[in-house]
PDB file of C-alpha atoms in Angstrom:
ATOM      1  CA  MET A 112     116.026 100.900 108.345  1.00 61.00           C
ATOM      2  CA  LYS A 113     117.745 102.186 105.558  1.00 73.00           C
ATOM      3  CA  LYS A 114     116.228 100.589 102.473  1.00 82.00           C
ATOM      4  CA  ILE A 115     119.153 102.301 100.143  1.00 86.00           C
ATOM      5  CA  ARG A 116     122.832 101.135 100.294  1.00 88.00           C
ATOM      6  CA  LEU A 117     125.363 103.538 100.867  1.00 89.00           C
ATOM      7  CA  ASN A 118     127.174 102.739  97.713  1.00 87.00           C
ATOM      8  CA  ASP A 119     123.930 102.573  95.883  1.00 90.00           C
ATOM      9  CA  ARG A 120     124.569 103.626  91.946  1.00 90.00           C
ATOM     10  CA  SER A 121     121.562 105.972  91.627  1.00 90.00           C
ATOM     11  CA  LEU A 122     122.757 107.367  94.721  1.00 91.00           C
ATOM     12  CA  LEU A 123     126.197 107.661  93.879  1.00 92.00           C
ATOM     13  CA  ASP A 124     125.358 109.558  89.998  1.00 91.00           C
ATOM     14  CA  GLU A 125     122.878 111.863  91.984  1.00 91.00           C
ATOM     15  CA  TRP A 126     125.764 112.888  94.019  1.00 92.00           C
ATOM     16  CA  TYR A 127     128.066 113.212  90.753  1.00 90.00           C
ATOM     17  CA  GLN A 128     125.524 115.295  88.788  1.00 91.00           C
ATOM     18  CA  ILE A 129     125.588 117.409  92.067  1.00 91.00           C
ATOM     19  CA  ILE A 130     129.353 118.003  93.001  1.00 90.00           C
ATOM     20  CA  THR A 131     130.689 117.865  89.272  1.00 90.00           C
ATOM     21  CA  PRO A 132     129.508 121.299  88.336  1.00 87.00           C
ATOM     22  CA  VAL A 133     130.479 122.418  91.964  1.00 84.00           C
ATOM     23  CA  SER A 134     133.886 120.963  91.701  1.00 82.00           C
ATOM     24  CA  VAL A 135     134.391 123.321  88.069  1.00 81.00           C
ATOM     25  CA  LEU A 136     133.216 126.056  89.654  1.00 81.00           C
ATOM     26  CA  VAL A 137     135.346 125.908  92.493  1.00 73.00           C
ATOM     27  CA  THR A 138     138.302 124.682  90.242  1.00 75.00           C
ATOM     28  CA  ILE A 139     137.786 128.226  88.370  1.00 77.00           C
ATOM     29  CA  PHE A 140     137.838 130.449  91.403  1.00 69.00           C
ATOM     30  CA  SER A 141     141.267 128.905  92.687  1.00 67.00           C
ATOM     31  CA  ILE A 142     143.166 129.655  88.851  1.00 69.00           C
ATOM     32  CA  ALA A 143     141.237 133.075  89.255  1.00 68.00           C
ATOM     33  CA  VAL A 144     142.238 133.619  93.000  1.00 70.00           C
ATOM     34  CA  THR A 145     145.399 133.050  95.039  1.00 67.00           C
ATOM     35  CA  ILE A 146     144.781 131.634  97.822  1.00 65.00           C
ATOM     36  CA  PRO A 147     147.488 131.526 100.861  1.00 71.00           C
ATOM     37  CA  GLU A 148     148.982 128.423 101.191  1.00 70.00           C
ATOM     38  CA  GLU A 149     148.111 127.872 104.688  1.00 70.00           C
ATOM     39  CA  PHE A 150     144.457 128.367 103.839  1.00 73.00           C
ATOM     40  CA  LYS A 151     144.263 125.848 101.146  1.00 72.00           C
ATOM     41  CA  LYS A 152     144.260 122.792 103.148  1.00 77.00           C
ATOM     42  CA  TYR A 153     141.368 124.115 105.074  1.00 80.00           C
ATOM     43  CA  LEU A 154     139.181 124.961 102.195  1.00 79.00           C
ATOM     44  CA  LEU A 155     139.876 121.062 100.980  1.00 82.00           C
ATOM     45  CA  LEU A 156     138.804 120.063 104.044  1.00 88.00           C
ATOM     46  CA  PHE A 157     135.874 122.220 104.079  1.00 86.00           C
ATOM     47  CA  ILE A 158     134.603 121.126 100.281  1.00 86.00           C
ATOM     48  CA  LEU A 159     135.398 117.731 101.378  1.00 91.00           C
ATOM     49  CA  PHE A 160     133.297 118.131 104.215  1.00 93.00           C
ATOM     50  CA  LEU A 161     130.291 119.704 102.665  1.00 92.00           C
ATOM     51  CA  PHE A 162     130.495 117.218 100.037  1.00 93.00           C
ATOM     52  CA  SER A 163     130.405 114.680 102.677  1.00 94.00           C
ATOM     53  CA  VAL A 164     127.298 116.621 104.390  1.00 95.00           C
ATOM     54  CA  LEU A 165     125.249 116.535 100.879  1.00 94.00           C
ATOM     55  CA  TYR A 166     126.175 112.568 100.321  1.00 94.00           C
ATOM     56  CA  PHE A 167     124.395 111.797 103.704  1.00 94.00           C
ATOM     57  CA  TYR A 168     121.730 114.018 103.202  1.00 95.00           C
ATOM     58  CA  LEU A 169     120.870 112.757 100.180  1.00 94.00           C
ATOM     59  CA  TRP A 170     121.099 109.109 101.208  1.00 94.00           C
ATOM     60  CA  ASN A 171     119.176 110.144 104.130  1.00 92.00           C
ATOM     61  CA  LYS A 172     116.356 111.685 101.857  1.00 92.00           C
ATOM     62  CA  ALA A 173     116.423 108.560  99.104  1.00 92.00           C
ATOM     63  CA  ASN A 174     115.205 106.583 102.345  1.00 90.00           C
ATOM     64  CA  LYS A 175     112.201 108.470 103.085  1.00 89.00           C
ATOM     65  CA  ILE A 176     110.785 108.634  99.874  1.00 92.00           C
ATOM     66  CA  THR A 177     106.664 107.965 100.110  1.00 92.00           C
ATOM     67  CA  GLU A 178     105.933 108.548  96.811  1.00 94.00           C
ATOM     68  CA  LYS A 179     107.046 108.361  93.359  1.00 94.00           C
ATOM     69  CA  LYS A 180     105.923 109.284  89.774  1.00 93.00           C
ATOM     70  CA  ILE A 181     106.724 108.161  86.741  1.00 92.00           C
ATOM     71  CA  ILE A 182     105.943 107.577  82.739  1.00 88.00           C
ATOM     72  CA  VAL A 183     105.141 104.499  81.703  1.00 88.00           C
ATOM     73  CA  ASN A 184     104.151 104.260  78.105  1.00 83.00           C
ATOM     74  CA  ASN A 185     102.658 107.920  78.647  1.00 79.00           C
ATOM     75  CA  ASN A 186     100.616 106.872  81.228  1.00 84.00           C
ATOM     76  CA  ILE A 187     101.430 108.820  84.396  1.00 87.00           C
ATOM     77  CA  LEU A 188     101.785 106.429  87.300  1.00 92.00           C
ATOM     78  CA  THR A 189     101.916 106.632  90.976  1.00 95.00           C
ATOM     79  CA  ILE A 190     103.352 104.475  93.696  1.00 96.00           C
ATOM     80  CA  LYS A 191     102.406 105.366  96.711  1.00 96.00           C
ATOM     81  CA  PHE A 192     101.266 104.235 100.836  1.00 96.00           C
ATOM     82  CA  GLY A 193      98.129 105.133 101.800  1.00 95.00           C
ATOM     83  CA  ASN A 194      94.876 103.671 102.314  1.00 95.00           C
ATOM     84  CA  ILE A 195      92.979 102.227  98.862  1.00 96.00           C
ATOM     85  CA  PHE A 196      89.524 102.793 100.366  1.00 96.00           C
ATOM     86  CA  GLU A 197      90.763 106.732 101.043  1.00 94.00           C
ATOM     87  CA  GLU A 198      91.529 107.199  97.661  1.00 93.00           C
ATOM     88  CA  GLU A 199      89.169 108.751  94.770  1.00 91.00           C
ATOM     89  CA  GLY A 200      88.778 106.731  91.555  1.00 92.00           C
ATOM     90  CA  LEU A 201      88.162 102.687  90.528  1.00 94.00           C
ATOM     91  CA  LYS A 202      89.676 100.691  92.885  1.00 96.00           C
ATOM     92  CA  VAL A 203      91.028  96.992  92.428  1.00 96.00           C
ATOM     93  CA  ILE A 204      90.018  94.534  95.208  1.00 96.00           C
ATOM     94  CA  ALA A 205      91.746  91.131  94.903  1.00 93.00           C
ATOM     95  CA  PHE A 206      89.177  88.026  94.902  1.00 93.00           C
ATOM     96  CA  ASN A 207      89.441  84.228  94.185  1.00 90.00           C
ATOM     97  CA  GLU A 208      88.801  82.103  91.179  1.00 89.00           C
ATOM     98  CA  TYR A 209      85.948  81.887  92.630  1.00 91.00           C
ATOM     99  CA  PHE A 210      84.257  85.322  93.581  1.00 93.00           C
ATOM    100  CA  ASP A 211      83.840  83.887  96.941  1.00 90.00           C
ATOM    101  CA  THR A 212      82.540  86.414  99.900  1.00 92.00           C
ATOM    102  CA  LYS A 213      82.211  84.276 102.772  1.00 88.00           C
ATOM    103  CA  VAL A 214      84.812  86.161 105.596  1.00 90.00           C
ATOM    104  CA  ASP A 215      85.440  83.704 108.174  1.00 86.00           C
ATOM    105  CA  ASP A 216      88.925  83.552 108.315  1.00 83.00           C
ATOM    106  CA  ILE A 217      89.333  80.146 106.732  1.00 82.00           C
ATOM    107  CA  ILE A 218      88.107  81.150 102.876  1.00 84.00           C
ATOM    108  CA  ILE A 219      88.703  84.958 103.456  1.00 86.00           C
ATOM    109  CA  THR A 220      90.329  85.855 106.338  1.00 88.00           C
ATOM    110  CA  ASN A 221      89.142  89.022 107.932  1.00 91.00           C
ATOM    111  CA  SER A 222      92.323  91.443 108.048  1.00 89.00           C
ATOM    112  CA  SER A 223      92.729  90.773 104.760  1.00 90.00           C
ATOM    113  CA  LEU A 224      92.082  93.766 102.072  1.00 93.00           C
ATOM    114  CA  ASN A 225      89.627  91.769 100.384  1.00 93.00           C
ATOM    115  CA  GLY A 226      87.949  90.732 103.956  1.00 93.00           C
ATOM    116  CA  ILE A 227      87.783  94.015 104.793  1.00 95.00           C
ATOM    117  CA  TYR A 228      85.969  95.641 101.861  1.00 96.00           C
ATOM    118  CA  ILE A 229      83.010  92.730 102.024  1.00 95.00           C
ATOM    119  CA  ASN A 230      82.937  93.486 105.854  1.00 94.00           C
ATOM    120  CA  THR A 231      83.291  97.446 105.424  1.00 95.00           C
ATOM    121  CA  TYR A 232      81.584  98.433 101.996  1.00 94.00           C
ATOM    122  CA  VAL A 233      79.714  95.674 101.117  1.00 94.00           C
ATOM    123  CA  GLU A 234      76.053  96.971 102.102  1.00 91.00           C
ATOM    124  CA  ASN A 235      74.241  93.469 100.835  1.00 94.00           C
ATOM    125  CA  ILE A 236      76.223  90.429 100.645  1.00 94.00           C
ATOM    126  CA  LYS A 237      73.734  88.236  98.827  1.00 93.00           C
ATOM    127  CA  LYS A 238      72.469  90.970  96.646  1.00 94.00           C
ATOM    128  CA  LEU A 239      76.399  91.132  95.381  1.00 95.00           C
ATOM    129  CA  ASP A 240      76.609  87.219  94.628  1.00 93.00           C
ATOM    130  CA  ASP A 241      73.448  87.524  92.900  1.00 93.00           C
ATOM    131  CA  ALA A 242      74.426  89.881  90.712  1.00 95.00           C
ATOM    132  CA  ILE A 243      78.048  88.329  89.916  1.00 94.00           C
ATOM    133  CA  LYS A 244      75.857  84.709  89.596  1.00 91.00           C
ATOM    134  CA  ASN A 245      73.760  86.660  86.873  1.00 92.00           C
ATOM    135  CA  ASP A 246      76.419  88.687  85.081  1.00 92.00           C
ATOM    136  CA  LYS A 247      76.104  87.672  81.335  1.00 91.00           C
ATOM    137  CA  VAL A 248      79.425  88.782  80.264  1.00 89.00           C
ATOM    138  CA  LEU A 249      80.835  87.017  83.501  1.00 90.00           C
ATOM    139  CA  SER A 250      79.144  83.949  82.964  1.00 89.00           C
ATOM    140  CA  GLU A 251      81.431  83.712  79.781  1.00 88.00           C
ATOM    141  CA  LYS A 252      84.347  83.115  81.998  1.00 89.00           C
ATOM    142  CA  ILE A 253      83.450  80.241  83.843  1.00 87.00           C
ATOM    143  CA  VAL A 254      86.148  77.420  83.308  1.00 83.00           C
ATOM    144  CA  LYS A 255      84.217  74.753  85.335  1.00 75.00           C
ATOM    145  CA  ASN A 256      81.293  74.199  88.556  1.00 72.00           C
ATOM    146  CA  ALA A 257      83.334  72.653  90.959  1.00 62.00           C
ATOM    147  CA  ASP A 258      80.376  70.391  92.070  1.00 59.00           C
ATOM    148  CA  VAL A 259      82.748  68.655  94.488  1.00 56.00           C
ATOM    149  CA  ARG A 260      82.785  71.931  96.493  1.00 57.00           C
ATOM    150  CA  SER A 261      80.416  72.359  99.430  1.00 56.00           C
ATOM    151  CA  ASP A 262      78.303  75.220 100.133  1.00 50.00           C
ATOM    152  CA  ARG A 263      80.402  75.495 103.122  1.00 50.00           C
ATOM    153  CA  LYS A 264      83.539  76.000 101.958  1.00 64.00           C
ATOM    154  CA  GLY A 265      82.004  78.250  99.090  1.00 68.00           C
ATOM    155  CA  LYS A 266      80.890  79.017  95.970  1.00 80.00           C
ATOM    156  CA  LYS A 267      80.937  76.363  92.859  1.00 82.00           C
ATOM    157  CA  ASN A 268      81.206  78.388  90.009  1.00 87.00           C
ATOM    158  CA  ILE A 269      85.364  78.933  88.709  1.00 89.00           C
ATOM    159  CA  TYR A 270      86.167  82.152  86.695  1.00 92.00           C
ATOM    160  CA  GLU A 271      89.137  82.601  84.335  1.00 91.00           C
ATOM    161  CA  LEU A 272      91.808  84.359  86.124  1.00 90.00           C
ATOM    162  CA  GLY A 273      92.116  88.160  85.367  1.00 91.00           C
ATOM    163  CA  SER A 274      87.834  88.330  85.136  1.00 92.00           C
ATOM    164  CA  ILE A 275      86.300  91.672  86.854  1.00 93.00           C
ATOM    165  CA  PHE A 276      83.012  92.447  88.024  1.00 94.00           C
ATOM    166  CA  ARG A 277      82.355  96.013  88.469  1.00 94.00           C
ATOM    167  CA  ASN A 278      80.309  96.770  91.955  1.00 94.00           C
ATOM    168  CA  ASN A 279      80.046 100.449  91.972  1.00 91.00           C
ATOM    169  CA  ASP A 280      83.948 102.047  92.637  1.00 93.00           C
ATOM    170  CA  TYR A 281      85.409  98.677  92.644  1.00 96.00           C
ATOM    171  CA  LEU A 282      86.405  96.445  89.897  1.00 96.00           C
ATOM    172  CA  LEU A 283      86.506  92.683  91.534  1.00 96.00           C
ATOM    173  CA  LEU A 284      89.006  90.666  90.510  1.00 95.00           C
ATOM    174  CA  ALA A 285      89.316  87.370  89.630  1.00 93.00           C
ATOM    175  CA  PHE A 286      93.321  86.491  91.137  1.00 91.00           C
ATOM    176  CA  SER A 287      93.804  83.923  92.895  1.00 85.00           C
ATOM    177  CA  LYS A 288      93.344  80.192  92.770  1.00 83.00           C
ATOM    178  CA  PHE A 289      92.391  78.207  95.692  1.00 78.00           C
ATOM    179  CA  ASP A 290      93.723  74.494  96.582  1.00 69.00           C
ATOM    180  CA  SER A 291      91.571  71.839  99.067  1.00 66.00           C
ATOM    181  CA  GLU A 292      92.878  74.216 101.835  1.00 67.00           C
ATOM    182  CA  ASN A 293      91.418  77.392 101.021  1.00 69.00           C
ATOM    183  CA  LYS A 294      94.983  78.272 100.502  1.00 73.00           C
ATOM    184  CA  ALA A 295      95.050  80.978  97.605  1.00 74.00           C
ATOM    185  CA  SER A 296      98.287  80.280  95.132  1.00 75.00           C
ATOM    186  CA  LEU A 297      99.743  81.413  91.516  1.00 80.00           C
ATOM    187  CA  SER A 298     102.422  80.667  89.439  1.00 81.00           C
ATOM    188  CA  THR A 299     104.625  83.504  88.557  1.00 83.00           C
ATOM    189  CA  SER A 300     103.330  82.848  84.895  1.00 85.00           C
ATOM    190  CA  GLU A 301      99.521  82.980  85.912  1.00 86.00           C
ATOM    191  CA  TYR A 302     100.506  85.866  88.011  1.00 88.00           C
ATOM    192  CA  PHE A 303     102.279  87.894  85.333  1.00 89.00           C
ATOM    193  CA  ASN A 304      99.166  87.474  82.288  1.00 89.00           C
ATOM    194  CA  CYS A 305      96.605  88.139  85.016  1.00 90.00           C
ATOM    195  CA  LEU A 306      98.023  91.391  85.254  1.00 92.00           C
ATOM    196  CA  LEU A 307      98.310  91.893  81.326  1.00 91.00           C
ATOM    197  CA  ASP A 308      94.401  90.747  81.383  1.00 90.00           C
ATOM    198  CA  LEU A 309      94.011  93.241  83.996  1.00 91.00           C
ATOM    199  CA  TRP A 310      95.102  95.942  81.906  1.00 90.00           C
ATOM    200  CA  LYS A 311      93.516  95.361  78.532  1.00 88.00           C
ATOM    201  CA  LYS A 312      90.319  95.501  80.504  1.00 87.00           C
ATOM    202  CA  ILE A 313      90.983  98.618  82.023  1.00 85.00           C
ATOM    203  CA  ASP A 314      91.826  99.867  78.402  1.00 82.00           C
ATOM    204  CA  MET A 315      88.629  98.385  76.679  1.00 81.00           C
ATOM    205  CA  SER A 316      86.337  99.286  79.060  1.00 80.00           C
ATOM    206  CA  TYR A 317      87.441 102.126  82.209  1.00 78.00           C
ATOM    207  CA  ASN A 318      89.858 103.772  80.512  1.00 71.00           C
ATOM    208  CA  GLY A 319      89.047 107.715  81.289  1.00 73.00           C
ATOM    209  CA  LYS A 320      88.604 106.669  84.791  1.00 83.00           C
ATOM    210  CA  LYS A 321      91.665 106.935  87.874  1.00 88.00           C
ATOM    211  CA  ILE A 322      92.435 103.022  88.782  1.00 92.00           C
ATOM    212  CA  VAL A 323      93.862 102.407  91.791  1.00 95.00           C
ATOM    213  CA  ILE A 324      95.227  98.900  92.497  1.00 95.00           C
ATOM    214  CA  PRO A 325      97.011  97.256  95.766  1.00 95.00           C
ATOM    215  CA  LEU A 326     100.096  95.718  95.963  1.00 94.00           C
ATOM    216  CA  LEU A 327      98.265  92.422  94.558  1.00 92.00           C
ATOM    217  CA  GLY A 328      99.990  89.291  95.514  1.00 84.00           C
ATOM    218  CA  SER A 329     101.336  90.660  98.746  1.00 82.00           C
ATOM    219  CA  GLY A 330      99.957  88.762 102.004  1.00 69.00           C
ATOM    220  CA  ILE A 331      98.238  85.339 101.589  1.00 61.00           C
ATOM    221  CA  THR A 332      99.325  84.269  97.858  1.00 62.00           C
ATOM    222  CA  ARG A 333     101.860  81.642  97.403  1.00 66.00           C
ATOM    223  CA  PHE A 334     103.774  80.963  94.372  1.00 69.00           C
ATOM    224  CA  LYS A 335     104.255  77.759  93.144  1.00 65.00           C
ATOM    225  CA  GLU A 336     107.664  78.025  91.864  1.00 60.00           C
ATOM    226  CA  THR A 337     108.917  80.073  94.896  1.00 62.00           C
ATOM    227  CA  ASN A 338     106.581  79.977  97.618  1.00 59.00           C
ATOM    228  CA  ILE A 339     106.212  83.378  98.096  1.00 67.00           C
ATOM    229  CA  LEU A 340     107.976  87.366  96.325  1.00 78.00           C
ATOM    230  CA  THR A 341     109.293  89.939  98.059  1.00 86.00           C
ATOM    231  CA  ASP A 342     107.042  92.942  98.194  1.00 90.00           C
ATOM    232  CA  GLN A 343     109.774  95.224  95.589  1.00 92.00           C
ATOM    233  CA  GLU A 344     109.079  92.303  93.623  1.00 89.00           C
ATOM    234  CA  LEU A 345     105.801  92.300  93.254  1.00 92.00           C
ATOM    235  CA  LEU A 346     106.133  95.857  92.812  1.00 94.00           C
ATOM    236  CA  GLU A 347     108.151  95.173  90.214  1.00 93.00           C
ATOM    237  CA  PHE A 348     106.155  92.641  88.595  1.00 90.00           C
ATOM    238  CA  ILE A 349     102.749  95.142  88.730  1.00 93.00           C
ATOM    239  CA  ILE A 350     104.606  97.827  86.390  1.00 94.00           C
ATOM    240  CA  THR A 351     107.105  95.575  84.092  1.00 93.00           C
ATOM    241  CA  SER A 352     103.656  94.167  83.254  1.00 92.00           C
ATOM    242  CA  LEU A 353     102.106  97.816  82.289  1.00 91.00           C
ATOM    243  CA  LYS A 354     105.511  98.373  80.591  1.00 90.00           C
ATOM    244  CA  LEU A 355     105.337  95.428  77.982  1.00 89.00           C
ATOM    245  CA  SER A 356     101.485  95.257  77.895  1.00 86.00           C
ATOM    246  CA  LYS A 357     102.003  99.185  75.504  1.00 77.00           C
ATOM    247  CA  ILE A 358      98.481 100.222  76.576  1.00 74.00           C
ATOM    248  CA  LYS A 359      98.562 103.935  76.762  1.00 70.00           C
ATOM    249  CA  TYR A 360      95.482 105.349  78.610  1.00 64.00           C
ATOM    250  CA  LEU A 361      95.484 108.591  76.910  1.00 56.00           C
ATOM    251  CA  ASP A 362      92.101 109.587  78.634  1.00 58.00           C
ATOM    252  CA  THR A 363      93.026 107.927  81.746  1.00 55.00           C
ATOM    253  CA  HIS A 364      94.054 110.457  84.134  1.00 63.00           C
ATOM    254  CA  GLU A 365      96.058 108.833  86.643  1.00 82.00           C
ATOM    255  CA  ILE A 366      97.372 105.013  87.489  1.00 91.00           C
ATOM    256  CA  ILE A 367      97.707 104.388  91.724  1.00 95.00           C
ATOM    257  CA  ILE A 368      99.391 101.639  92.943  1.00 96.00           C
ATOM    258  CA  ILE A 369      98.733 101.947  96.821  1.00 96.00           C
ATOM    259  CA  ILE A 370     100.729 100.031  99.525  1.00 95.00           C
ATOM    260  CA  HIS A 371      99.989  99.651 102.978  1.00 93.00           C
ATOM    261  CA  PRO A 372     102.335 102.115 105.402  1.00 92.00           C
ATOM    262  CA  THR A 373     102.919  98.870 107.100  1.00 91.00           C
ATOM    263  CA  LYS A 374     105.252  98.197 104.036  1.00 91.00           C
ATOM    264  CA  LYS A 375     107.552 100.866 103.742  1.00 90.00           C
ATOM    265  CA  ASP A 376     110.581  99.423 104.932  1.00 88.00           C
ATOM    266  CA  ASN A 377     109.970  96.386 102.709  1.00 87.00           C
ATOM    267  CA  ILE A 378     109.730  99.038  99.773  1.00 92.00           C
ATOM    268  CA  ASN A 379     112.216 100.922  97.688  1.00 92.00           C
ATOM    269  CA  LEU A 380     110.864 103.820  95.611  1.00 94.00           C
ATOM    270  CA  TYR A 381     113.965 105.440  94.907  1.00 92.00           C
ATOM    271  CA  ASN A 382     115.065 103.275  92.279  1.00 90.00           C
ATOM    272  CA  ILE A 383     111.457 102.815  90.825  1.00 90.00           C
ATOM    273  CA  TYR A 384     112.062 103.897  87.180  1.00 84.00           C
TER     274      TYR A 384
END
């Protein structure tokens, strides 16, 4: 599947930057050297052929990009495909506003990043639950207690979106609201504000660490106004939030947005700046 259109503006600009100096050299050469009339047509066709081959080469290359590095507020931001659990650094894992840990395909699905983290990388779930419950900083982020929520359906304390609990090399992020049917949802404004809070908290508490975040919101999160955003839109939202945060992690080695390889066909890295 080709993600980049043949008439993509950025692709055309890149092509022009290459062929323009070549065209100038060819023009100078044709003036300096006398070319027999019978060969001029063939030379022109040959040059056009080479330029066409170059264009399709650049187009094919653009569609195969799997990693992109850009500078955002003097920060090195790397966007790539891979497995977040294989990356070094502090890894952000999205939880719901309750910091639920019950993986039962109702509250948390086994196949979600949240579910995989709990099932595979949390040795003692009760110990984690107690640490979250007793954390003094996090206790200040409780916005209310959902007494109507039964124990069967999960925890009761609702935390402010954007709240973070560090568990070893993982930053557990209160990212989504939960409705009565245990479906994760957010408004686009809540999503954007949560991202801004994330960057601020990283700046205050984790500057100097490599930060790795997934494509937050991809998969099960529903957006109230639009039902769902595309993976490309989510990626651009995350990058834009970092730009608008104006935060410069001067001591941070790198910020990485890591995207699952199954989403390659949905993501265009070529046009990310």
